[in-house]
PDB file of C-alpha atoms and ligand atoms in Angstrom:
ATOM      1  CA  MET A   1     -18.225  -6.007   8.605  1.00 72.00           C
ATOM      2  CA  ALA A   2     -14.604  -7.124   9.810  1.00 88.00           C
ATOM      3  CA  ILE A   3     -13.944 -10.803   8.628  1.00 96.00           C
ATOM      4  CA  ARG A   4     -13.337 -12.890  11.537  1.00 97.00           C
ATOM      5  CA  LEU A   5     -11.746 -16.148  11.880  1.00 98.00           C
ATOM      6  CA  GLY A   6     -13.680 -19.181  11.623  1.00 98.00           C
ATOM      7  CA  ASP A   7     -16.026 -17.106   8.757  1.00 98.00           C
ATOM      8  CA  ILE A   8     -15.720 -17.890   5.110  1.00 98.00           C
ATOM      9  CA  ALA A   9     -13.258 -16.062   2.824  1.00 98.00           C
ATOM     10  CA  PRO A  10     -16.000 -13.938   0.572  1.00 98.00           C
ATOM     11  CA  ASP A  11     -15.389 -15.402  -2.722  1.00 98.00           C
ATOM     12  CA  PHE A  12     -15.232 -12.559  -5.905  1.00 98.00           C
ATOM     13  CA  THR A  13     -14.035 -12.512  -9.647  1.00 98.00           C
ATOM     14  CA  ALA A  14     -11.419  -9.636 -10.087  1.00 98.00           C
ATOM     15  CA  ASP A  15      -8.759  -9.057 -12.608  1.00 98.00           C
ATOM     16  CA  THR A  16      -5.058  -9.936 -12.057  1.00 98.00           C
ATOM     17  CA  THR A  17      -1.616  -9.671 -13.686  1.00 98.00           C
ATOM     18  CA  GLN A  18      -2.569 -13.099 -14.486  1.00 98.00           C
ATOM     19  CA  GLY A  19      -5.817 -12.696 -16.084  1.00 98.00           C
ATOM     20  CA  THR A  20      -9.410 -13.180 -14.764  1.00 98.00           C
ATOM     21  CA  ILE A  21      -9.364 -14.710 -11.169  1.00 98.00           C
ATOM     22  CA  SER A  22     -12.594 -16.522  -9.378  1.00 98.00           C
ATOM     23  CA  PHE A  23     -11.346 -16.284  -5.738  1.00 98.00           C
ATOM     24  CA  HIS A  24     -12.426 -19.361  -4.417  1.00 98.00           C
ATOM     25  CA  GLU A  25     -11.960 -21.794  -7.957  1.00 98.00           C
ATOM     26  CA  TRP A  26      -8.440 -20.180  -8.119  1.00 98.00           C
ATOM     27  CA  LEU A  27      -7.742 -21.594  -4.285  1.00 98.00           C
ATOM     28  CA  GLY A  28      -9.179 -24.900  -5.320  1.00 98.00           C
ATOM     29  CA  ASP A  29      -7.795 -27.140  -2.602  1.00 98.00           C
ATOM     30  CA  SER A  30      -5.056 -25.191  -1.589  1.00 98.00           C
ATOM     31  CA  TRP A  31      -4.235 -23.152   1.015  1.00 99.00           C
ATOM     32  CA  GLY A  32      -3.883 -19.240   0.168  1.00 99.00           C
ATOM     33  CA  VAL A  33      -2.731 -15.728   1.508  1.00 99.00           C
ATOM     34  CA  LEU A  34      -4.416 -12.639   0.348  1.00 99.00           C
ATOM     35  CA  PHE A  35      -2.790  -9.793   1.376  1.00 98.00           C
ATOM     36  CA  SER A  36      -3.003  -5.933   0.203  1.00 98.00           C
ATOM     37  CA  HIS A  37      -0.269  -3.193  -0.111  1.00 98.00           C
ATOM     38  CA  PRO A  38      -1.622   0.808   0.032  1.00 98.00           C
ATOM     39  CA  LYS A  39      -0.050   1.890  -3.545  1.00 98.00           C
ATOM     40  CA  ASP A  40       2.111   0.729  -5.983  1.00 98.00           C
ATOM     41  CA  PHE A  41       5.501   2.704  -6.686  1.00 98.00           C
ATOM     42  CA  THR A  42       6.186   2.785  -2.805  1.00 98.00           C
ATOM     43  CA  PRO A  43       8.587   2.025  -1.113  1.00 98.00           C
ATOM     44  CA  VAL A  44       7.973   0.155   1.610  1.00 98.00           C
ATOM     45  CA  CYS A  45       5.415  -2.079  -0.940  1.00 98.00           C
ATOM     46  CA  THR A  46       8.062  -2.561  -3.649  1.00 98.00           C
ATOM     47  CA  THR A  47      10.278  -4.394  -0.533  1.00 98.00           C
ATOM     48  CA  GLU A  48       7.197  -6.621   0.575  1.00 98.00           C
ATOM     49  CA  LEU A  49       6.308  -7.338  -2.819  1.00 98.00           C
ATOM     50  CA  GLY A  50       9.886  -8.520  -4.021  1.00 98.00           C
ATOM     51  CA  TYR A  51      10.539 -10.616  -0.786  1.00 98.00           C
ATOM     52  CA  VAL A  52       7.252 -12.816  -1.124  1.00 98.00           C
ATOM     53  CA  ALA A  53       8.405 -13.130  -4.639  1.00 98.00           C
ATOM     54  CA  ARG A  54      11.534 -14.183  -3.556  1.00 98.00           C
ATOM     55  CA  ILE A  55      10.206 -16.986  -0.641  1.00 98.00           C
ATOM     56  CA  LYS A  56       7.285 -18.454  -3.040  1.00 98.00           C
ATOM     57  CA  PRO A  57       9.067 -21.024  -2.965  1.00 98.00           C
ATOM     58  CA  GLU A  58       8.140 -21.676   0.383  1.00 98.00           C
ATOM     59  CA  PHE A  59       4.716 -21.025  -0.064  1.00 98.00           C
ATOM     60  CA  ASP A  60       4.483 -23.345  -2.865  1.00 98.00           C
ATOM     61  CA  LYS A  61       6.256 -25.872  -0.497  1.00 98.00           C
ATOM     62  CA  ARG A  62       3.400 -25.577   2.110  1.00 98.00           C
ATOM     63  CA  ASN A  63       0.615 -25.438  -0.602  1.00 98.00           C
ATOM     64  CA  VAL A  64      -0.182 -22.466  -0.468  1.00 99.00           C
ATOM     65  CA  LYS A  65      -1.548 -19.859  -3.135  1.00 98.00           C
ATOM     66  CA  VAL A  66       0.022 -16.326  -2.873  1.00 98.00           C
ATOM     67  CA  ILE A  67      -2.562 -13.317  -4.569  1.00 99.00           C
ATOM     68  CA  GLY A  68      -1.682  -9.313  -3.505  1.00 98.00           C
ATOM     69  CA  LEU A  69      -3.805  -6.264  -3.848  1.00 98.00           C
ATOM     70  CA  SER A  70      -4.163  -2.669  -3.729  1.00 97.00           C
ATOM     71  CA  VAL A  71      -6.522  -0.018  -5.199  1.00 98.00           C
ATOM     72  CA  ASP A  72      -4.248   0.668  -8.511  1.00 98.00           C
ATOM     73  CA  SER A  73      -5.397  -1.212 -11.844  1.00 98.00           C
ATOM     74  CA  VAL A  74      -3.867  -3.690 -13.352  1.00 98.00           C
ATOM     75  CA  GLU A  75      -2.219  -1.750 -15.833  1.00 98.00           C
ATOM     76  CA  SER A  76      -0.577   0.451 -12.943  1.00 98.00           C
ATOM     77  CA  HIS A  77       0.379  -3.371 -11.403  1.00 98.00           C
ATOM     78  CA  ASN A  78       2.253  -4.576 -14.858  1.00 98.00           C
ATOM     79  CA  LYS A  79       4.488  -1.438 -14.860  1.00 98.00           C
ATOM     80  CA  TRP A  80       5.519  -1.570 -11.098  1.00 98.00           C
ATOM     81  CA  GLU A  81       6.902  -5.159 -11.498  1.00 98.00           C
ATOM     82  CA  GLY A  82       9.417  -4.273 -13.888  1.00 97.00           C
ATOM     83  CA  ASP A  83      10.970  -2.067 -10.486  1.00 98.00           C
ATOM     84  CA  ILE A  84      10.244  -4.432  -8.114  1.00 98.00           C
ATOM     85  CA  GLY A  85      12.428  -7.558 -10.564  1.00 98.00           C
ATOM     86  CA  GLU A  86      14.479  -4.900 -11.344  1.00 98.00           C
ATOM     87  CA  THR A  87      15.400  -3.170  -7.671  1.00 98.00           C
ATOM     88  CA  GLN A  88      14.662  -6.285  -5.520  1.00 98.00           C
ATOM     89  CA  GLY A  89      16.198  -9.044  -7.589  1.00 97.00           C
ATOM     90  CA  THR A  90      12.945 -11.631  -8.088  1.00 98.00           C
ATOM     91  CA  PRO A  91      10.529 -10.950 -10.407  1.00 98.00           C
ATOM     92  CA  VAL A  92       6.773 -11.345  -9.157  1.00 98.00           C
ATOM     93  CA  ASN A  93       5.753 -14.424  -9.794  1.00 98.00           C
ATOM     94  CA  PHE A  94       2.498 -14.170  -7.752  1.00 98.00           C
ATOM     95  CA  PRO A  95      -1.082 -12.670  -8.993  1.00 98.00           C
ATOM     96  CA  MET A  96      -1.684  -8.994  -8.188  1.00 98.00           C
ATOM     97  CA  ILE A  97      -5.836  -7.983  -8.097  1.00 98.00           C
ATOM     98  CA  GLY A  98      -5.872  -4.151  -9.569  1.00 98.00           C
ATOM     99  CA  ASP A  99      -8.864  -3.147  -7.027  1.00 98.00           C
ATOM    100  CA  PRO A 100      -9.431   0.528  -8.453  1.00 98.00           C
ATOM    101  CA  ASP A 101     -13.049   0.433  -7.738  1.00 98.00           C
ATOM    102  CA  ARG A 102     -12.572  -0.945  -4.542  1.00 98.00           C
ATOM    103  CA  THR A 103     -14.824  -4.093  -4.274  1.00 98.00           C
ATOM    104  CA  VAL A 104     -12.845  -6.867  -3.136  1.00 98.00           C
ATOM    105  CA  SER A 105     -10.874  -4.260  -0.854  1.00 98.00           C
ATOM    106  CA  ASP A 106     -14.353  -3.295   0.582  1.00 97.00           C
ATOM    107  CA  LEU A 107     -15.409  -7.222   0.721  1.00 98.00           C
ATOM    108  CA  TYR A 108     -12.446  -7.596   3.268  1.00 98.00           C
ATOM    109  CA  ASP A 109     -12.475  -4.225   4.835  1.00 97.00           C
ATOM    110  CA  MET A 110      -8.734  -3.605   3.829  1.00 98.00           C
ATOM    111  CA  ILE A 111     -10.013   0.591   3.626  1.00 98.00           C
ATOM    112  CA  HIS A 112      -9.427   1.682   7.446  1.00 97.00           C
ATOM    113  CA  PRO A 113     -11.006   5.406   6.988  1.00 97.00           C
ATOM    114  CA  ASN A 114      -9.237   6.828  10.286  1.00 97.00           C
ATOM    115  CA  ALA A 115      -6.011   5.684   8.853  1.00 97.00           C
ATOM    116  CA  ASN A 116      -6.469   6.131   5.040  1.00 96.00           C
ATOM    117  CA  ASP A 117      -9.810   6.825   3.612  1.00 95.00           C
ATOM    118  CA  THR A 118      -8.665   5.917  -0.100  1.00 96.00           C
ATOM    119  CA  LEU A 119      -5.522   3.331   0.390  1.00 97.00           C
ATOM    120  CA  THR A 120      -5.636  -0.278   1.808  1.00 98.00           C
ATOM    121  CA  VAL A 121      -4.121  -0.609   4.943  1.00 98.00           C
ATOM    122  CA  ARG A 122      -1.667  -3.503   4.678  1.00 98.00           C
ATOM    123  CA  SER A 123      -4.288  -6.681   5.465  1.00 98.00           C
ATOM    124  CA  VAL A 124      -3.152 -10.305   5.326  1.00 98.00           C
ATOM    125  CA  PHE A 125      -5.762 -12.838   5.218  1.00 98.00           C
ATOM    126  CA  VAL A 126      -4.885 -16.778   5.561  1.00 99.00           C
ATOM    127  CA  ILE A 127      -7.419 -19.193   4.035  1.00 98.00           C
ATOM    128  CA  GLY A 128      -8.199 -22.940   4.372  1.00 98.00           C
ATOM    129  CA  PRO A 129      -8.457 -25.636   2.110  1.00 98.00           C
ATOM    130  CA  ASP A 130     -12.093 -25.500   3.808  1.00 98.00           C
ATOM    131  CA  LYS A 131     -12.280 -21.556   2.607  1.00 98.00           C
ATOM    132  CA  LYS A 132     -12.346 -20.777   6.400  1.00 98.00           C
ATOM    133  CA  VAL A 133     -10.122 -17.571   7.222  1.00 98.00           C
ATOM    134  CA  LYS A 134      -7.827 -19.008   9.673  1.00 98.00           C
ATOM    135  CA  LEU A 135      -5.714 -16.141  10.333  1.00 98.00           C
ATOM    136  CA  THR A 136      -6.178 -12.172   9.887  1.00 98.00           C
ATOM    137  CA  ILE A 137      -3.477  -9.255  10.493  1.00 97.00           C
ATOM    138  CA  THR A 138      -3.525  -5.716  10.078  1.00 98.00           C
ATOM    139  CA  TYR A 139      -0.260  -3.486   9.461  1.00 97.00           C
ATOM    140  CA  PRO A 140       0.043  -0.114   9.046  1.00 97.00           C
ATOM    141  CA  ALA A 141       0.940   1.694   5.739  1.00 97.00           C
ATOM    142  CA  SER A 142       4.547   2.828   7.352  1.00 97.00           C
ATOM    143  CA  THR A 143       5.793  -0.606   8.424  1.00 98.00           C
ATOM    144  CA  GLY A 144       6.941  -3.260   6.319  1.00 98.00           C
ATOM    145  CA  ARG A 145       5.407  -6.811   7.710  1.00 98.00           C
ATOM    146  CA  ASN A 146       7.551 -10.138   8.405  1.00 98.00           C
ATOM    147  CA  PHE A 147       6.853 -12.437   5.410  1.00 98.00           C
ATOM    148  CA  ASP A 148       8.561 -15.024   7.426  1.00 98.00           C
ATOM    149  CA  GLU A 149       6.149 -14.595  10.430  1.00 98.00           C
ATOM    150  CA  ILE A 150       3.122 -16.052   7.874  1.00 98.00           C
ATOM    151  CA  LEU A 151       5.077 -18.711   6.999  1.00 98.00           C
ATOM    152  CA  ARG A 152       5.547 -19.473  10.823  1.00 98.00           C
ATOM    153  CA  VAL A 153       1.946 -19.102  11.527  1.00 98.00           C
ATOM    154  CA  ILE A 154       0.844 -21.343   8.191  1.00 98.00           C
ATOM    155  CA  ASP A 155       3.845 -23.824   9.674  1.00 98.00           C
ATOM    156  CA  SER A 156       1.475 -24.142  12.998  1.00 98.00           C
ATOM    157  CA  LEU A 157      -1.815 -23.594  11.443  1.00 98.00           C
ATOM    158  CA  GLN A 158      -1.027 -26.744   9.246  1.00 98.00           C
ATOM    159  CA  LEU A 159       0.563 -28.520  11.570  1.00 98.00           C
ATOM    160  CA  THR A 160      -2.756 -27.677  14.189  1.00 98.00           C
ATOM    161  CA  ALA A 161      -5.180 -28.618  11.447  1.00 97.00           C
ATOM    162  CA  LYS A 162      -3.662 -32.533  11.452  1.00 97.00           C
ATOM    163  CA  TYR A 163      -2.574 -33.170  15.024  1.00 97.00           C
ATOM    164  CA  LYS A 164      -4.475 -32.191  18.608  1.00 97.00           C
ATOM    165  CA  VAL A 165      -1.539 -30.114  19.448  1.00 98.00           C
ATOM    166  CA  ALA A 166      -0.912 -25.800  19.922  1.00 98.00           C
ATOM    167  CA  THR A 167       1.935 -24.076  19.337  1.00 98.00           C
ATOM    168  CA  PRO A 168       3.637 -22.206  21.754  1.00 98.00           C
ATOM    169  CA  VAL A 169       5.455 -18.722  22.292  1.00 98.00           C
ATOM    170  CA  ASN A 170       7.610 -17.975  19.433  1.00 98.00           C
ATOM    171  CA  TRP A 171       7.700 -21.711  18.026  1.00 98.00           C
ATOM    172  CA  THR A 172       9.266 -22.812  14.702  1.00 98.00           C
ATOM    173  CA  ASP A 173       8.797 -25.772  12.504  1.00 98.00           C
ATOM    174  CA  GLY A 174      10.695 -28.589  14.390  1.00 98.00           C
ATOM    175  CA  ASN A 175      10.505 -27.278  17.907  1.00 98.00           C
ATOM    176  CA  ASP A 176       7.888 -29.136  20.762  1.00 98.00           C
ATOM    177  CA  VAL A 177       4.469 -28.333  20.973  1.00 98.00           C
ATOM    178  CA  ILE A 178       2.010 -28.376  23.657  1.00 98.00           C
ATOM    179  CA  ILE A 179      -1.220 -30.782  23.613  1.00 98.00           C
ATOM    180  CA  GLY A 180      -4.504 -29.438  23.207  1.00 91.00           C
ATOM    181  CA  ALA A 181      -5.802 -27.856  26.399  1.00 91.00           C
ATOM    182  CA  ALA A 182      -9.224 -30.035  24.982  1.00 94.00           C
ATOM    183  CA  VAL A 183      -7.293 -33.472  25.624  1.00 97.00           C
ATOM    184  CA  SER A 184      -7.718 -35.419  28.181  1.00 97.00           C
ATOM    185  CA  ASP A 185      -4.558 -37.364  29.638  1.00 97.00           C
ATOM    186  CA  ASP A 186      -6.875 -40.314  28.372  1.00 97.00           C
ATOM    187  CA  GLU A 187      -6.838 -39.513  24.851  1.00 98.00           C
ATOM    188  CA  ALA A 188      -3.689 -37.874  24.780  1.00 98.00           C
ATOM    189  CA  LYS A 189      -2.103 -41.366  25.855  1.00 97.00           C
ATOM    190  CA  THR A 190      -4.203 -42.751  22.351  1.00 97.00           C
ATOM    191  CA  LEU A 191      -2.879 -39.991  20.551  1.00 97.00           C
ATOM    192  CA  PHE A 192       0.703 -39.657  21.822  1.00 97.00           C
ATOM    193  CA  PRO A 193       1.596 -43.029  22.416  1.00 96.00           C
ATOM    194  CA  ASN A 194       5.378 -42.298  23.161  1.00 96.00           C
ATOM    195  CA  GLY A 195       4.341 -39.723  25.901  1.00 97.00           C
ATOM    196  CA  TRP A 196       4.502 -35.937  26.787  1.00 98.00           C
ATOM    197  CA  LYS A 197       6.185 -34.174  29.680  1.00 98.00           C
ATOM    198  CA  THR A 198       3.656 -32.607  32.843  1.00 98.00           C
ATOM    199  CA  VAL A 199       5.004 -29.162  33.274  1.00 98.00           C
ATOM    200  CA  LYS A 200       1.364 -28.368  34.816  1.00 97.00           C
ATOM    201  CA  PRO A 201      -1.661 -30.494  34.282  1.00 95.00           C
ATOM    202  CA  TYR A 202      -2.524 -27.772  31.834  1.00 96.00           C
ATOM    203  CA  LEU A 203       0.786 -27.393  30.336  1.00 98.00           C
ATOM    204  CA  ARG A 204       1.802 -30.504  28.787  1.00 98.00           C
ATOM    205  CA  VAL A 205       4.557 -30.793  26.517  1.00 98.00           C
ATOM    206  CA  LEU A 206       5.978 -33.201  23.795  1.00 98.00           C
ATOM    207  CA  PRO A 207       7.866 -33.256  20.375  1.00 98.00           C
ATOM    208  CA  GLN A 208       6.403 -32.204  17.004  1.00 98.00           C
ATOM    209  CA  PRO A 209       4.439 -35.380  15.761  1.00 97.00           C
ATOM    210  CA  GLY A 210       5.498 -36.240  12.256  1.00 94.00           C
ATOM    211  CA  LYS A 211       9.288 -35.226  12.804  1.00 90.00           C
TER     212      LYS A 211
HETATM  213  C1  LIG B   1       5.004   2.502   1.114  1.00 75.21           C
HETATM  214  O1  LIG B   1       5.195   1.651   0.824  1.00 75.21           O
HETATM  215  O2  LIG B   1       6.284   3.121   1.416  1.00 75.21           O
HETATM  216  C2  LIG B   1       3.981   3.736   1.634  1.00 75.21           C
HETATM  217  C3  LIG B   1       3.058   3.426   0.647  1.00 75.21           C
HETATM  218  C4  LIG B   1       2.058   4.365   1.362  1.00 75.21           C
HETATM  219  C5  LIG B   1       2.040   4.913   2.491  1.00 75.21           C
HETATM  220  C6  LIG B   1       3.389   5.094   3.033  1.00 75.21           C
HETATM  221  C7  LIG B   1       4.106   4.298   2.001  1.00 75.21           C
END
């Protein structure tokens, strides 16, 4: 069954390029990004994995652990990692799950048979410290992901977990935010004593709290 927002991310134990990992235990109190790619030694995947390695410090800064997956073996991942480091400039610095028996792929519904019945699609799951799924995105094999967008969403998820706000279209860290629809003006006066701008009664804008 498809995994929905708010579900507990299914736990599993799997072989990875950094040894055996029990997923929930490995996550600990961190946020997590679990993402699949269709196949090792393929061009788009090579660029994606290299880019994730390059921006790993950005995930670290946000207390986010990153882990990749495909239905290839750990041995295959290990061989491919040499090419990724050589061609993309940064060695792979996060674990990659080998899932040749598709245990994790099936658990997370990462194989979409009408797209391809043997390879994983480009799935992304962002998981909170409460182990609940906060974001799911699915891309086809032919389209490389924008991992800067994943970081942007994580910024929003972490901000909205801390404050009763929402982030508007194309928001990035530091920009104005919106007071959550469920927050009354009376409550907002307590939460945001420096005030806000009422554009419409349902559209109340204020500078990003905590900045
Ligand atoms: C790629 O990464 O380039 C790719 C992988 C599987 C199918 C199509 C493209």
